Short mmCIF file of C-alpha atoms in Angstrom, two decimals:
data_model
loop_
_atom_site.label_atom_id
_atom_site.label_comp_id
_atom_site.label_asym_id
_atom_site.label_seq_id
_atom_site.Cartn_x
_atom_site.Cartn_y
_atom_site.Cartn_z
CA UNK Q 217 8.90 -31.17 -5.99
CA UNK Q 218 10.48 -28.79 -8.16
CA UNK Q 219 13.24 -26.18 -6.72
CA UNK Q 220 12.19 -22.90 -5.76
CA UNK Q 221 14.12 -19.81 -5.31
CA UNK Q 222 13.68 -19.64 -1.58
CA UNK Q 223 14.88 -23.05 -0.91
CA UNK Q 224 17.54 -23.13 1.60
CA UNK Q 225 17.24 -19.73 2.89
CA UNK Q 226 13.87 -20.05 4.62
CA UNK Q 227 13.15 -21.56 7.75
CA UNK Q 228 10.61 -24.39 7.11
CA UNK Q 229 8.73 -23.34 10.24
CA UNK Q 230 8.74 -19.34 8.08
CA UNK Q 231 7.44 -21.36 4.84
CA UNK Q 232 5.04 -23.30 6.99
CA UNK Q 233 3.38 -19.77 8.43
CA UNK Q 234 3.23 -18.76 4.88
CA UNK Q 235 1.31 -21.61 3.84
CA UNK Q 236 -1.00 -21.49 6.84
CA UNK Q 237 -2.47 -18.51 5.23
CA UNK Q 238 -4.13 -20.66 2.62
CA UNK Q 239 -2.05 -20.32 -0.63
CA UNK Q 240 0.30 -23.63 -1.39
CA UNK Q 241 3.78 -22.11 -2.27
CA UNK Q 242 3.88 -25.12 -4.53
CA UNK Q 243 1.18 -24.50 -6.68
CA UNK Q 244 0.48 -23.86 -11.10
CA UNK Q 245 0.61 -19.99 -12.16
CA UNK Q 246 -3.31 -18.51 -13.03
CA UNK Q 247 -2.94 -16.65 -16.68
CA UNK Q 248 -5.37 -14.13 -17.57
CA UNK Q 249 -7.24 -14.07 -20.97
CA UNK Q 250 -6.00 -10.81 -21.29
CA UNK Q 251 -2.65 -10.15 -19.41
CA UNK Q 252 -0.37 -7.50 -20.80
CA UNK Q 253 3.10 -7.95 -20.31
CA UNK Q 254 4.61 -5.12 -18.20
CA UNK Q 255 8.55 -5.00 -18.85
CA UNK Q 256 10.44 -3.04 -15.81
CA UNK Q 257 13.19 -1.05 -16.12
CA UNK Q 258 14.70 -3.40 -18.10
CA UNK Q 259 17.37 -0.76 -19.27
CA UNK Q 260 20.89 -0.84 -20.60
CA UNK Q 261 22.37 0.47 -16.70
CA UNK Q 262 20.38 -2.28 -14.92
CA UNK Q 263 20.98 -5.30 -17.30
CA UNK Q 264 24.03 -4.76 -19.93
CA UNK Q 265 27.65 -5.34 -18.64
CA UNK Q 266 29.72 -2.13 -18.02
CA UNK Q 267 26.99 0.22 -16.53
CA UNK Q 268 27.20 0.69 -12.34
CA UNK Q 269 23.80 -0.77 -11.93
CA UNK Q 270 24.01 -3.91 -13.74
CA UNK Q 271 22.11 -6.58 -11.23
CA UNK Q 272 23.71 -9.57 -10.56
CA UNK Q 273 22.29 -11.84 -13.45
CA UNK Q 274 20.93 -9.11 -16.13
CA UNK Q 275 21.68 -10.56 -18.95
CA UNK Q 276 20.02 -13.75 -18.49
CA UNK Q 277 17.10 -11.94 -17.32
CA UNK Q 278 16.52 -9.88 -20.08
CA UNK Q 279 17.51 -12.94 -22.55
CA UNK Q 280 14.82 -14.67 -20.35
CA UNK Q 281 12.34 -11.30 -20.76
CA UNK Q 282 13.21 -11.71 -24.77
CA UNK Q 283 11.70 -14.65 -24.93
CA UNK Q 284 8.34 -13.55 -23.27
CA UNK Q 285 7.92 -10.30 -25.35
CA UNK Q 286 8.11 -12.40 -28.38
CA UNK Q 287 5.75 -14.62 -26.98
CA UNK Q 288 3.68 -11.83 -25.96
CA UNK Q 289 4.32 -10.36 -29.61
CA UNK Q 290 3.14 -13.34 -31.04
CA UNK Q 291 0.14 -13.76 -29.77
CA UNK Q 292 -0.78 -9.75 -30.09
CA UNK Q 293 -0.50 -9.28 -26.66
CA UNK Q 294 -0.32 -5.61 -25.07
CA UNK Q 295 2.98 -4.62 -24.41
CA UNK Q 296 4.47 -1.61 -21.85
CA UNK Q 297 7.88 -0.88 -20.98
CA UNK Q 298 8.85 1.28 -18.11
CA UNK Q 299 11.93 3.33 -17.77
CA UNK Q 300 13.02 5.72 -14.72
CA UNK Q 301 12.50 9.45 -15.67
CA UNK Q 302 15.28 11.34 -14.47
CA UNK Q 303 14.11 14.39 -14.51
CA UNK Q 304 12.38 14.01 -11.38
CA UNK Q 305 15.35 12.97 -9.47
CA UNK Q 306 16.40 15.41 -6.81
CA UNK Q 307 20.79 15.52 -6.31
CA UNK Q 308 21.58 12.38 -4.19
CA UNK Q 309 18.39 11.05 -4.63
CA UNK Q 310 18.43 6.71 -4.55
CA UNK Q 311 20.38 5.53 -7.19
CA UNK Q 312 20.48 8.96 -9.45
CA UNK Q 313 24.26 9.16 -9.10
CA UNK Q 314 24.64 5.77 -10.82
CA UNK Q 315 22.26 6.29 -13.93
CA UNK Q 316 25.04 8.20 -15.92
CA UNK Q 317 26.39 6.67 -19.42
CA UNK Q 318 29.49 6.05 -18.86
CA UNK Q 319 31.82 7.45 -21.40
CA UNK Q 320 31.53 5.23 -25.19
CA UNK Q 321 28.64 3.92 -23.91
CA UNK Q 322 24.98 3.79 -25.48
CA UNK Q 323 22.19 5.73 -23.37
CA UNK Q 324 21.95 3.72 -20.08
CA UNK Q 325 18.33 4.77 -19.51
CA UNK Q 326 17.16 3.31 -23.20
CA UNK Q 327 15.46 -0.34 -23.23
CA UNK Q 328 18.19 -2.89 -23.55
CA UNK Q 329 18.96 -3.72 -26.65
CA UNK Q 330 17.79 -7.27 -27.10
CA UNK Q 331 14.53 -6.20 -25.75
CA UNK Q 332 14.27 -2.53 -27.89
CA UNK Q 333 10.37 -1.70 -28.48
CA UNK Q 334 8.75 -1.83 -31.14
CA UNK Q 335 6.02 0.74 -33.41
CA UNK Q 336 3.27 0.83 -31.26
CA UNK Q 337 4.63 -0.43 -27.56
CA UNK Q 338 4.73 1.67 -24.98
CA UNK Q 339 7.30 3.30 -23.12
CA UNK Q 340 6.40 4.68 -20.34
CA UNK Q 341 8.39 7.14 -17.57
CA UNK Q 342 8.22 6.92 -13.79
CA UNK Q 343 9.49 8.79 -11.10
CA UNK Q 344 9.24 6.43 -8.42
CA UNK Q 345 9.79 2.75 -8.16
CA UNK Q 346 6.27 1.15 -8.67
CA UNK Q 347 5.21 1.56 -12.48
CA UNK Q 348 1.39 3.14 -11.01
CA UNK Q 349 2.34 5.88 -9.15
CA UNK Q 350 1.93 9.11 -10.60
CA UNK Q 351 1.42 7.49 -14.24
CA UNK Q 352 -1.82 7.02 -16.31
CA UNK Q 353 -0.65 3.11 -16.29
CA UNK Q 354 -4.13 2.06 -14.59
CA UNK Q 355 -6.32 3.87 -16.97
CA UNK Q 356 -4.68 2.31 -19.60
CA UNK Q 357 -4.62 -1.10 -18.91
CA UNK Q 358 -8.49 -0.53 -18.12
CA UNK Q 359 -8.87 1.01 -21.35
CA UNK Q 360 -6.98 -1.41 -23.53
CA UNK Q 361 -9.60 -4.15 -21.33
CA UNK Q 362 -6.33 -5.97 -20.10
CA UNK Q 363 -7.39 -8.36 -17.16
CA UNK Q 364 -4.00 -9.79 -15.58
CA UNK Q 365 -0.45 -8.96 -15.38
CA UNK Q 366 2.77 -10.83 -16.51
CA UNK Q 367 5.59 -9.03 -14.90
CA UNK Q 368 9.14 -9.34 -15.78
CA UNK Q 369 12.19 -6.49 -15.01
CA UNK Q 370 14.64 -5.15 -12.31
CA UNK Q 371 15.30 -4.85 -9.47
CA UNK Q 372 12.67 -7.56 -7.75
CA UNK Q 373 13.20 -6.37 -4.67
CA UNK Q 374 12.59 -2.69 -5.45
CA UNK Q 375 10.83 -1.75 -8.84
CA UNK Q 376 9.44 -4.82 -9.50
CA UNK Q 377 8.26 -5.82 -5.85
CA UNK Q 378 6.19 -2.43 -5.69
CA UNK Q 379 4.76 -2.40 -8.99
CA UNK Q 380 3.31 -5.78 -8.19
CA UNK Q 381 2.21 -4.51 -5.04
CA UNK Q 382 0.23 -1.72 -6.73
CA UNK Q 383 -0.92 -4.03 -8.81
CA UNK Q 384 -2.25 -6.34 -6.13
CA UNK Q 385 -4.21 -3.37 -4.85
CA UNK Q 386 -6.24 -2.62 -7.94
CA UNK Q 387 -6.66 -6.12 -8.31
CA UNK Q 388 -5.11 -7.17 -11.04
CA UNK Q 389 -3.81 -11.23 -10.97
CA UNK Q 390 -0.43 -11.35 -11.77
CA UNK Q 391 2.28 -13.66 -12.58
CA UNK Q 392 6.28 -12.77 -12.22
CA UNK Q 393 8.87 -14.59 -14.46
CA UNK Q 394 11.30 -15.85 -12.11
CA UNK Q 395 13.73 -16.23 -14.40
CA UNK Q 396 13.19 -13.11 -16.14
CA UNK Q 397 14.03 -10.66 -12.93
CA UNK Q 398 17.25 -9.77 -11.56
CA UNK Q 399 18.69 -7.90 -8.63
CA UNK Q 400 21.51 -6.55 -7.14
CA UNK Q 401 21.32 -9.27 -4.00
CA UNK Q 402 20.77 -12.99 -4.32
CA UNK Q 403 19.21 -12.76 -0.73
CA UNK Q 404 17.24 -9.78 -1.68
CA UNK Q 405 15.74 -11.20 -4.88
CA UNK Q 406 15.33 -14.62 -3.19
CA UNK Q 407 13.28 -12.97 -0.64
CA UNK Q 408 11.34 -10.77 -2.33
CA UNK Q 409 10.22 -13.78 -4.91
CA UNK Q 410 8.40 -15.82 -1.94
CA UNK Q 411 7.21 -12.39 -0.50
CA UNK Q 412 5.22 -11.69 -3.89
CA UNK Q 413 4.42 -15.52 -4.23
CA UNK Q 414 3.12 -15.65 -1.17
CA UNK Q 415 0.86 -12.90 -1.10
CA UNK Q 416 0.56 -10.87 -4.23
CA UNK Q 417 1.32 -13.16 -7.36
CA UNK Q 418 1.62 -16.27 -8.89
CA UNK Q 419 5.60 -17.17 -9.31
CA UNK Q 420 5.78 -18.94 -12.86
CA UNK Q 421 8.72 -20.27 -14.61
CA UNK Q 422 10.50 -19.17 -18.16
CA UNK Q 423 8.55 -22.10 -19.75
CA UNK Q 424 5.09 -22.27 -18.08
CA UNK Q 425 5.09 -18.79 -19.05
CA UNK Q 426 6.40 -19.01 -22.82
CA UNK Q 427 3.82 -21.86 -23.40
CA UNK Q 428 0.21 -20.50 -21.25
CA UNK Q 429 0.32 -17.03 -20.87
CA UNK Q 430 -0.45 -15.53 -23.76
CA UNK Q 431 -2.80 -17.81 -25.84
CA UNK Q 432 -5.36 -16.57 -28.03
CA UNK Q 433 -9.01 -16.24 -26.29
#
């Protein structure tokens, strides 16, 4: 069987219980006919080098991400980026203190550069860690007739873990890229990528992605 992210830092007897519940951890992602590709947080302070919230393994996330979105652009898939809005940060509030630019550097809340929007995509600002709350997100995707999720972003323990949460609840299928998510703790982001397997979405790799998610109806 292939690797999984877990491996080695979950009890079999844990991964057993998990399974018992009726969904195979080893198992082939579902993609949607039409699945919009949700990009989160995928900022310059949370995935370029020299900002105090790069996760451990930005980069190659968002290099990972890049290769989604033009898969997703490809096929004319919809496309929404989120990004926190600061405004709405009270003093000493989670990670405000950090989310500066540090002096000579470019805007640490804009989309990283190798993933920078394009006419047309949407950006959209959140004030609290899942993409859904307090945002017209749901309304859109309804409107735009989008039927499935992929998710890619930072952090997956926070952000990333929530918005697929909220997603779960309004019943959307999705699918996370593991390769295209990053965090600031291996054990976090290991964890939190067999929670959301396990129970809210379907764990797909860089490839399976790039080749079945976003083929034309």
């Amino acid at each position: 069987m292939p690797s999984r992210p877990w491996d080695g830092l979950v009890p079999a007897a844990d991964l057993r219980a998990l399974e018992a519940r009726g969904r195979p951890l080893h198992r082939s992602p579902r993609f949607t006919r039409r699945p919009c590709l949700l990009l989160v947080d995928m900022t310059r302070s949370y995935v370029e080098p020299g900002y105090p919230l790069t996760c451990i393994g930005g980069g190659e996330a968002a290099r990972a991400a890049a290769q989604v979105l033009a898969a997703a652009r490809r096929a004319g898939a919809l496309v929404v980026f989120t990004r926190s809005d600061l405004t709405t940060l009270a003093p000493g509030e989670g990670y405000g203190h950090l989310m500066g630019t540090p002096p000579g550097r470019p805007d640490a809340n804009g989309i990283a550069d190798v993933l920078a929007p394009e006419p047309g995509e949407v950006v959209l600002d959140k004030a609290r860690p899942s993409a859904f709350f307090g945002t017209p997100l749901d309304a859109f995707l309804t409107q735009r007739g989008v039927d499935g999720l992929v998710v890619v972003g930072v952090v997956t323990s926070g952000c990333v873990h929530t918005t697929v949460v909220d997603a779960y609840m309004r019943s959307y299928p999705v699918v996370v890229v593991e390769q295209a998510v990053a965090d600031y703790s291996d054990f976090s982001h290991r964890a939190a990528l067999l929670d959301m397997h396990a129970k809210y979405a379907d764990l797909a790799s860089l490839q399976e992605t790039v080749d079945g998610a976003f083929l034309s109806p």
